[in-house]
Short mmCIF file of C-alpha atoms in Angstrom, two decimals:
data_model
loop_
_atom_site.label_atom_id
_atom_site.label_comp_id
_atom_site.label_asym_id
_atom_site.label_seq_id
_atom_site.Cartn_x
_atom_site.Cartn_y
_atom_site.Cartn_z
CA MET A 3 -12.74 16.22 24.16
CA ASN A 4 -13.24 18.66 21.28
CA LYS A 5 -15.68 17.78 18.52
CA LEU A 6 -14.36 15.01 16.29
CA PHE A 7 -14.31 15.37 12.51
CA ILE A 8 -16.33 12.41 11.23
CA GLN A 9 -15.30 11.21 7.78
CA ASP A 10 -17.53 8.64 6.09
CA VAL A 11 -15.95 6.16 3.67
CA THR A 12 -19.04 4.11 2.71
CA LEU A 13 -18.83 5.34 -0.88
CA ARG A 14 -15.09 4.72 -1.32
CA ASP A 15 -13.77 1.93 0.92
CA GLY A 16 -17.26 0.47 0.77
CA MET A 17 -16.74 0.00 -2.97
CA HIS A 18 -14.49 -2.99 -2.21
CA ALA A 19 -17.30 -4.81 -0.43
CA ILE A 20 -19.43 -4.95 -3.59
CA ARG A 21 -16.65 -5.04 -6.19
CA HIS A 22 -17.08 -1.32 -7.00
CA GLN A 23 -20.63 -1.85 -8.27
CA TYR A 24 -22.57 0.97 -6.59
CA GLY A 25 -25.42 2.23 -8.75
CA ILE A 26 -26.00 5.95 -9.07
CA ASP A 27 -29.37 5.80 -7.31
CA SER A 28 -27.83 4.05 -4.31
CA VAL A 29 -24.94 6.52 -4.17
CA ILE A 30 -27.37 9.44 -4.14
CA ARG A 31 -29.55 7.94 -1.41
CA ILE A 32 -26.59 7.09 0.81
CA ALA A 33 -24.91 10.47 0.34
CA ARG A 34 -28.12 12.35 1.10
CA ALA A 35 -28.70 10.27 4.24
CA LEU A 36 -25.14 10.86 5.47
CA ASP A 37 -25.40 14.58 4.78
CA GLU A 38 -28.70 14.84 6.66
CA ALA A 39 -27.21 12.85 9.56
CA GLY A 40 -24.48 15.46 9.96
CA VAL A 41 -21.22 13.76 8.99
CA ASP A 42 -18.42 16.22 8.23
CA ALA A 43 -17.06 14.67 5.04
CA ILE A 44 -18.01 12.00 2.53
CA GLU A 45 -15.32 10.25 0.51
CA VAL A 46 -16.25 9.14 -3.01
CA ALA A 47 -14.16 7.19 -5.53
CA HIS A 48 -13.42 3.72 -6.81
CA GLY A 49 -12.18 1.64 -3.88
CA ASP A 50 -8.59 2.10 -5.05
CA GLY A 51 -9.04 5.81 -5.51
CA LEU A 52 -9.33 8.02 -8.57
CA ALA A 53 -8.64 6.09 -11.80
CA GLY A 54 -8.66 2.80 -9.86
CA SER A 55 -11.15 1.17 -12.23
CA SER A 56 -8.99 -1.36 -14.06
CA PHE A 57 -8.44 -5.04 -14.77
CA ASN A 58 -6.05 -5.34 -11.82
CA TYR A 59 -8.28 -3.71 -9.20
CA GLY A 60 -11.72 -4.31 -10.68
CA PHE A 61 -13.86 -2.29 -13.06
CA GLY A 62 -16.43 0.02 -11.54
CA ALA A 63 -20.10 0.08 -12.47
CA HIS A 64 -19.62 3.80 -13.14
CA THR A 65 -16.74 6.22 -13.50
CA ASP A 66 -15.39 8.25 -10.61
CA TRP A 67 -16.80 11.33 -12.33
CA GLU A 68 -20.31 9.91 -12.47
CA TRP A 69 -20.20 8.97 -8.79
CA LEU A 70 -18.73 12.36 -7.77
CA GLU A 71 -21.25 14.33 -9.82
CA ALA A 72 -24.10 12.35 -8.26
CA VAL A 73 -22.95 13.01 -4.71
CA ALA A 74 -22.12 16.67 -5.37
CA SER A 75 -25.67 17.20 -6.60
CA VAL A 76 -27.21 16.35 -3.22
CA LEU A 77 -24.76 17.56 -0.57
CA GLU A 78 -25.94 20.48 1.56
CA ARG A 79 -23.24 20.63 4.24
CA ALA A 80 -20.78 17.72 4.16
CA ARG A 81 -17.39 18.21 2.50
CA LEU A 82 -16.97 16.21 -0.71
CA THR A 83 -13.74 14.21 -0.45
CA THR A 84 -11.85 11.74 -2.57
CA LEU A 85 -8.81 9.47 -2.43
CA LEU A 86 -5.80 9.32 -4.75
CA LEU A 87 -2.98 6.77 -4.84
CA PRO A 88 0.06 8.13 -6.68
CA GLY A 89 0.81 5.78 -9.55
CA ILE A 90 -2.88 5.03 -10.05
CA GLY A 91 -4.38 8.51 -10.02
CA THR A 92 -2.53 11.51 -11.40
CA LYS A 93 -2.63 15.29 -11.11
CA VAL A 94 -4.98 15.32 -14.10
CA GLU A 95 -7.62 13.30 -12.20
CA LEU A 96 -7.12 15.44 -9.12
CA ARG A 97 -7.82 18.64 -11.04
CA ARG A 98 -10.89 17.12 -12.66
CA ALA A 99 -12.20 16.05 -9.25
CA TYR A 100 -11.73 19.62 -8.01
CA ASP A 101 -13.75 20.91 -10.96
CA LEU A 102 -16.57 18.57 -9.90
CA GLY A 103 -16.67 20.03 -6.38
CA VAL A 104 -14.13 17.97 -4.42
CA ARG A 105 -12.51 20.15 -1.78
CA SER A 106 -10.61 17.56 0.25
CA VAL A 107 -8.28 14.78 -0.87
CA ARG A 108 -6.41 12.02 0.88
CA ILE A 109 -3.11 11.16 -0.82
CA ALA A 110 -2.51 7.50 0.01
CA THR A 111 0.80 5.63 -0.06
CA HIS A 112 2.21 2.48 1.44
CA CYS A 113 3.52 3.29 4.91
CA THR A 114 7.16 3.32 3.75
CA GLU A 115 6.62 5.33 0.57
CA ALA A 116 5.52 8.79 1.66
CA ASP A 117 8.06 10.34 -0.68
CA ILE A 118 5.97 9.48 -3.75
CA ALA A 119 3.20 11.75 -2.45
CA ALA A 120 5.15 15.02 -2.63
CA GLN A 121 3.90 16.17 -6.04
CA HIS A 122 0.27 15.31 -5.42
CA ILE A 123 0.20 16.94 -1.99
CA ALA A 124 1.77 20.07 -3.44
CA VAL A 125 -0.76 20.27 -6.28
CA ALA A 126 -3.67 19.79 -3.88
CA ARG A 127 -2.39 22.58 -1.65
CA GLU A 128 -1.90 24.87 -4.65
CA MET A 129 -5.58 24.38 -5.48
CA GLY A 130 -6.54 25.25 -1.93
CA MET A 131 -7.78 21.77 -1.05
CA ASP A 132 -7.88 20.29 2.43
CA THR A 133 -4.94 17.92 1.96
CA VAL A 134 -4.41 14.73 3.94
CA GLY A 135 -1.58 12.19 3.99
CA PHE A 136 -2.82 8.60 4.23
CA LEU A 137 -0.22 6.03 5.38
CA MET A 138 -1.64 2.62 4.44
CA MET A 139 -0.65 -0.69 6.07
CA SER A 140 0.49 1.27 9.14
CA HIS A 141 0.95 -1.91 11.19
CA MET A 142 3.87 -3.06 9.02
CA ILE A 143 6.54 -0.73 10.44
CA GLU A 144 7.44 0.39 13.94
CA PRO A 145 5.80 3.53 15.37
CA ASP A 146 8.86 5.78 15.09
CA ALA A 147 9.43 4.72 11.47
CA LEU A 148 5.80 5.48 10.69
CA ALA A 149 6.13 8.88 12.36
CA ALA A 150 9.13 9.66 10.16
CA GLN A 151 6.99 8.99 7.11
CA ALA A 152 4.24 11.19 8.55
CA LYS A 153 6.81 13.95 9.00
CA LEU A 154 7.67 13.71 5.31
CA MET A 155 4.01 14.14 4.38
CA GLU A 156 3.79 17.12 6.72
CA SER A 157 6.88 18.64 5.08
CA TYR A 158 5.23 18.34 1.65
CA GLY A 159 2.22 20.29 2.90
CA ALA A 160 -0.21 17.73 4.32
CA GLN A 161 -2.49 19.40 6.88
CA CYS A 162 -3.45 16.07 8.45
CA VAL A 163 -1.76 12.66 8.48
CA TYR A 164 -3.54 9.35 9.06
CA VAL A 165 -2.67 6.08 10.69
CA VAL A 166 -4.31 3.66 8.26
CA ASP A 167 -4.87 0.14 9.58
CA SER A 168 -5.55 -1.34 6.13
CA CYS A 169 -5.41 -4.92 7.42
CA GLY A 170 -7.30 -4.46 10.67
CA ALA A 171 -4.18 -5.90 12.31
CA LEU A 172 -3.48 -3.24 14.94
CA ASP A 173 -4.55 -3.57 18.54
CA MET A 174 -5.13 -0.74 20.99
CA GLU A 175 -1.53 -0.70 22.24
CA GLY A 176 -0.20 -0.51 18.70
CA THR A 177 -2.61 2.29 17.86
CA ARG A 178 -1.64 4.29 20.93
CA ALA A 179 2.08 3.84 20.22
CA ARG A 180 1.73 5.23 16.71
CA PHE A 181 -0.06 8.37 17.82
CA GLU A 182 2.46 8.91 20.58
CA ALA A 183 5.21 8.65 17.98
CA PHE A 184 3.36 11.21 15.83
CA ASP A 185 3.34 13.59 18.80
CA ARG A 186 7.11 13.36 19.06
CA VAL A 187 7.74 14.65 15.53
CA LEU A 188 4.68 16.42 14.05
CA GLN A 189 3.81 20.05 14.54
CA PRO A 190 0.88 20.60 16.94
CA THR A 191 -1.00 22.29 14.08
CA THR A 192 -0.86 19.15 11.93
CA GLN A 193 -4.03 17.17 12.50
CA ARG A 194 -4.03 13.41 13.05
CA GLY A 195 -6.53 10.89 11.73
CA MET A 196 -7.45 7.22 12.19
CA HIS A 197 -8.72 4.82 9.54
CA ALA A 198 -9.52 1.46 11.14
CA HIS A 199 -10.60 -1.88 9.74
CA HIS A 200 -12.57 -4.40 11.74
CA ASN A 201 -10.91 -7.73 10.88
CA LEU A 202 -9.99 -8.41 14.52
CA SER A 203 -13.19 -6.72 15.76
CA LEU A 204 -11.09 -3.82 17.06
CA GLY A 205 -12.06 -1.08 14.61
CA VAL A 206 -14.22 0.86 17.05
CA ALA A 207 -11.86 0.31 19.99
CA ASN A 208 -8.85 1.46 17.97
CA SER A 209 -10.73 4.54 16.78
CA ILE A 210 -11.58 5.46 20.37
CA VAL A 211 -7.98 4.98 21.48
CA ALA A 212 -6.80 7.10 18.55
CA ALA A 213 -9.13 9.93 19.60
CA GLN A 214 -7.86 9.67 23.16
CA HIS A 215 -4.31 10.12 21.87
CA GLY A 216 -4.68 13.07 19.54
CA ALA A 217 -6.64 11.96 16.50
CA THR A 218 -9.19 14.62 15.57
CA ARG A 219 -10.44 12.95 12.38
CA ILE A 220 -12.00 9.50 12.46
CA ASP A 221 -13.00 7.40 9.46
CA ALA A 222 -15.97 5.05 9.62
CA SER A 223 -18.66 3.65 7.34
CA LEU A 224 -22.32 2.74 7.52
CA ALA A 225 -22.75 -0.89 8.59
CA GLY A 226 -18.94 -1.09 8.40
CA MET A 227 -19.19 -1.12 4.59
CA GLY A 228 -15.60 -1.58 3.46
CA ALA A 229 -12.89 -4.02 2.48
CA GLY A 230 -12.48 -7.22 4.47
CA ALA A 231 -14.60 -7.21 7.62
CA GLY A 232 -15.20 -3.56 6.86
CA ASN A 233 -14.25 -0.31 8.49
CA ALA A 234 -15.17 0.79 11.98
CA PRO A 235 -18.99 0.77 11.73
CA LEU A 236 -20.05 4.42 11.81
CA GLU A 237 -23.25 3.98 13.76
CA VAL A 238 -21.50 1.79 16.36
CA PHE A 239 -18.62 4.24 16.79
CA ILE A 240 -21.03 7.16 17.20
CA ALA A 241 -23.11 5.23 19.75
CA ALA A 242 -19.96 4.40 21.72
CA ILE A 243 -18.60 7.95 21.83
CA ASP A 244 -22.05 9.39 22.47
CA ARG A 245 -22.18 7.31 25.65
CA LYS A 246 -18.84 8.86 26.60
CA GLY A 247 -20.28 12.33 26.09
CA TRP A 248 -17.91 13.20 23.24
CA PRO A 249 -19.25 15.79 20.77
CA HIS A 250 -19.65 14.49 17.21
CA GLY A 251 -22.41 16.52 15.56
CA THR A 252 -24.25 13.58 14.00
CA ASP A 253 -27.72 12.05 14.41
CA LEU A 254 -27.24 8.49 15.66
CA PHE A 255 -30.70 7.23 14.73
CA LYS A 256 -30.42 8.58 11.19
CA LEU A 257 -27.10 6.76 10.83
CA MET A 258 -28.66 3.56 12.17
CA ASP A 259 -31.50 3.83 9.66
CA ALA A 260 -29.15 4.48 6.75
CA ALA A 261 -26.99 1.50 7.70
CA GLU A 262 -29.96 -0.88 7.97
CA ASP A 263 -32.18 0.41 5.19
CA LEU A 264 -29.73 1.60 2.53
CA VAL A 265 -26.42 -0.19 2.95
CA ARG A 266 -26.94 -3.71 4.31
CA PRO A 267 -29.32 -4.65 1.45
CA LEU A 268 -26.51 -3.94 -1.04
CA GLN A 269 -24.06 -6.40 0.50
CA ASP A 270 -23.78 -9.44 -1.77
CA ARG A 271 -21.32 -10.82 0.79
CA PRO A 272 -22.00 -9.91 4.44
CA VAL A 273 -19.48 -7.40 5.76
CA ARG A 274 -18.56 -9.11 9.03
CA VAL A 275 -15.85 -10.91 10.92
CA ASP A 276 -15.83 -14.50 9.64
CA ARG A 277 -13.16 -17.10 8.97
CA GLU A 278 -11.94 -15.34 5.82
CA THR A 279 -11.95 -11.75 7.06
CA LEU A 280 -10.52 -12.79 10.42
CA SER A 281 -7.66 -14.34 8.46
CA LEU A 282 -6.90 -10.91 6.97
CA GLY A 283 -6.33 -9.37 10.38
CA TYR A 284 -4.54 -12.44 11.70
CA ALA A 285 -2.13 -12.56 8.75
CA GLY A 286 -1.80 -8.79 8.34
CA VAL A 287 -3.11 -8.79 4.76
CA TYR A 288 -4.53 -5.81 2.86
CA SER A 289 -8.29 -5.91 3.38
CA SER A 290 -9.17 -5.29 -0.27
CA PHE A 291 -7.44 -8.57 -1.19
CA LEU A 292 -10.45 -10.47 0.19
CA ARG A 293 -12.72 -10.64 -2.85
CA HIS A 294 -9.77 -11.30 -5.18
CA ALA A 295 -8.52 -14.11 -2.94
CA GLU A 296 -11.98 -15.65 -2.71
CA SER A 297 -12.22 -15.70 -6.51
CA ALA A 298 -8.80 -17.32 -6.80
CA ALA A 299 -9.64 -19.90 -4.13
CA GLN A 300 -12.80 -20.92 -5.97
CA ARG A 301 -11.04 -21.01 -9.32
CA PHE A 302 -8.12 -23.19 -8.20
CA GLY A 303 -9.77 -25.23 -5.44
CA VAL A 304 -7.70 -24.06 -2.49
CA ASP A 305 -8.64 -22.74 0.94
CA VAL A 306 -8.89 -18.95 0.83
CA ARG A 307 -7.32 -18.81 4.29
CA SER A 308 -4.21 -20.53 2.96
CA ILE A 309 -3.94 -17.88 0.24
CA LEU A 310 -4.33 -15.05 2.74
CA VAL A 311 -1.82 -16.44 5.22
CA GLU A 312 0.72 -16.96 2.43
CA LEU A 313 0.16 -13.39 1.20
CA GLY A 314 0.85 -12.19 4.73
CA ALA A 315 4.01 -14.30 4.98
CA ARG A 316 5.24 -12.74 1.73
CA ARG A 317 4.37 -9.25 3.04
CA MET A 318 2.30 -8.38 -0.01
CA VAL A 319 0.92 -4.85 -0.06
CA GLY A 320 -1.76 -2.88 -1.84
CA GLY A 321 -1.12 -2.83 -5.57
CA GLN A 322 0.04 -6.43 -5.70
CA GLU A 323 -3.39 -7.92 -6.35
CA ASP A 324 -1.94 -9.67 -9.42
CA MET A 325 0.18 -11.82 -7.08
CA ILE A 326 -2.90 -13.46 -5.56
CA VAL A 327 -3.26 -15.84 -8.51
CA ASP A 328 0.47 -16.63 -8.37
CA VAL A 329 0.15 -17.55 -4.69
CA ALA A 330 -2.88 -19.75 -5.42
CA LEU A 331 -0.97 -21.55 -8.18
CA ASP A 332 2.00 -22.08 -5.85
CA LEU A 333 -0.32 -23.65 -3.28
CA VAL A 334 -1.80 -25.94 -5.94
CA ARG A 335 1.71 -26.99 -7.02
CA ARG A 336 2.72 -27.77 -3.43
CA ARG A 337 -0.47 -29.77 -2.90
CA ASP A 338 0.12 -31.77 -6.06
CA GLU A 339 3.73 -32.45 -5.10
CA ARG A 340 2.65 -33.74 -1.66
CA GLN A 341 0.05 -36.00 -3.26
CA ALA A 342 2.57 -37.33 -5.76
CA ALA A 343 5.07 -38.03 -2.97
CA ARG A 344 2.47 -40.02 -1.02
CA ASN A 345 1.68 -42.08 -4.08
#
């Protein structure tokens, strides 16, 4: 096993866990700790990527530029990375991020919409950035169909393409099948990556399986800080692969300390597998829907699990957060109709 490229997403996916409310002091402390612990890259942005701060996705406590400037000021070795979703972020934001020191970007699309990434991937490559294709909701289509989308991203210039288990719905067999499909169509020089969520408690296992089947880049976060039940917990993943003797270049104890001392105290809702986050993985629902669905459930007096299962049945995807209230209202209407019929 060659050394894995460890990408931390505490300061991007982790935004979802606290409604994008990281303070600058916390961002600086976490980034410095990650850098000193030896991670290869640190991703920084609103949870929905550059320019994600909005009514639909949630307003951030700070701008992307303030967060990026703060992290750039303390990094000694880790690569400063960001995320961009075409249709939310634009080439303008990408160029501004580059000016602030970002040298790697993940261009994220729904797993069937790689074609909308062509412009952004091309611009990133023109600027000399490490450019990654990020296929979200990768469980929703069959492995060969996902590989065809990865091939499109490769053809646009992506140097690495990710299997992104946004819902934490994949198991180990499904993870393996997707990387085997990648092998059938991608060039050997195109790197593969894995972004796992932990809603079925399989984030670490899926990340290990991905590495065993060609993934060289692995995403994880301190204390699993991320949407839903969180991402693969970084310190747990490192402990597991360290026991296997795999090279990773990080300091496990420093990661443990950062997770316990810097990240867990910020969680206003524990990042864990519980009845709500388990429902995300069970129903195959986008992990960042959790906090929105919980708000809607409280507002309209319905079980959040019912909202999540209905969202899964309707195959809602990232970007359709506005539909969560519609689903809650539909459930209220059905409940009222049943009560009226009984009366």
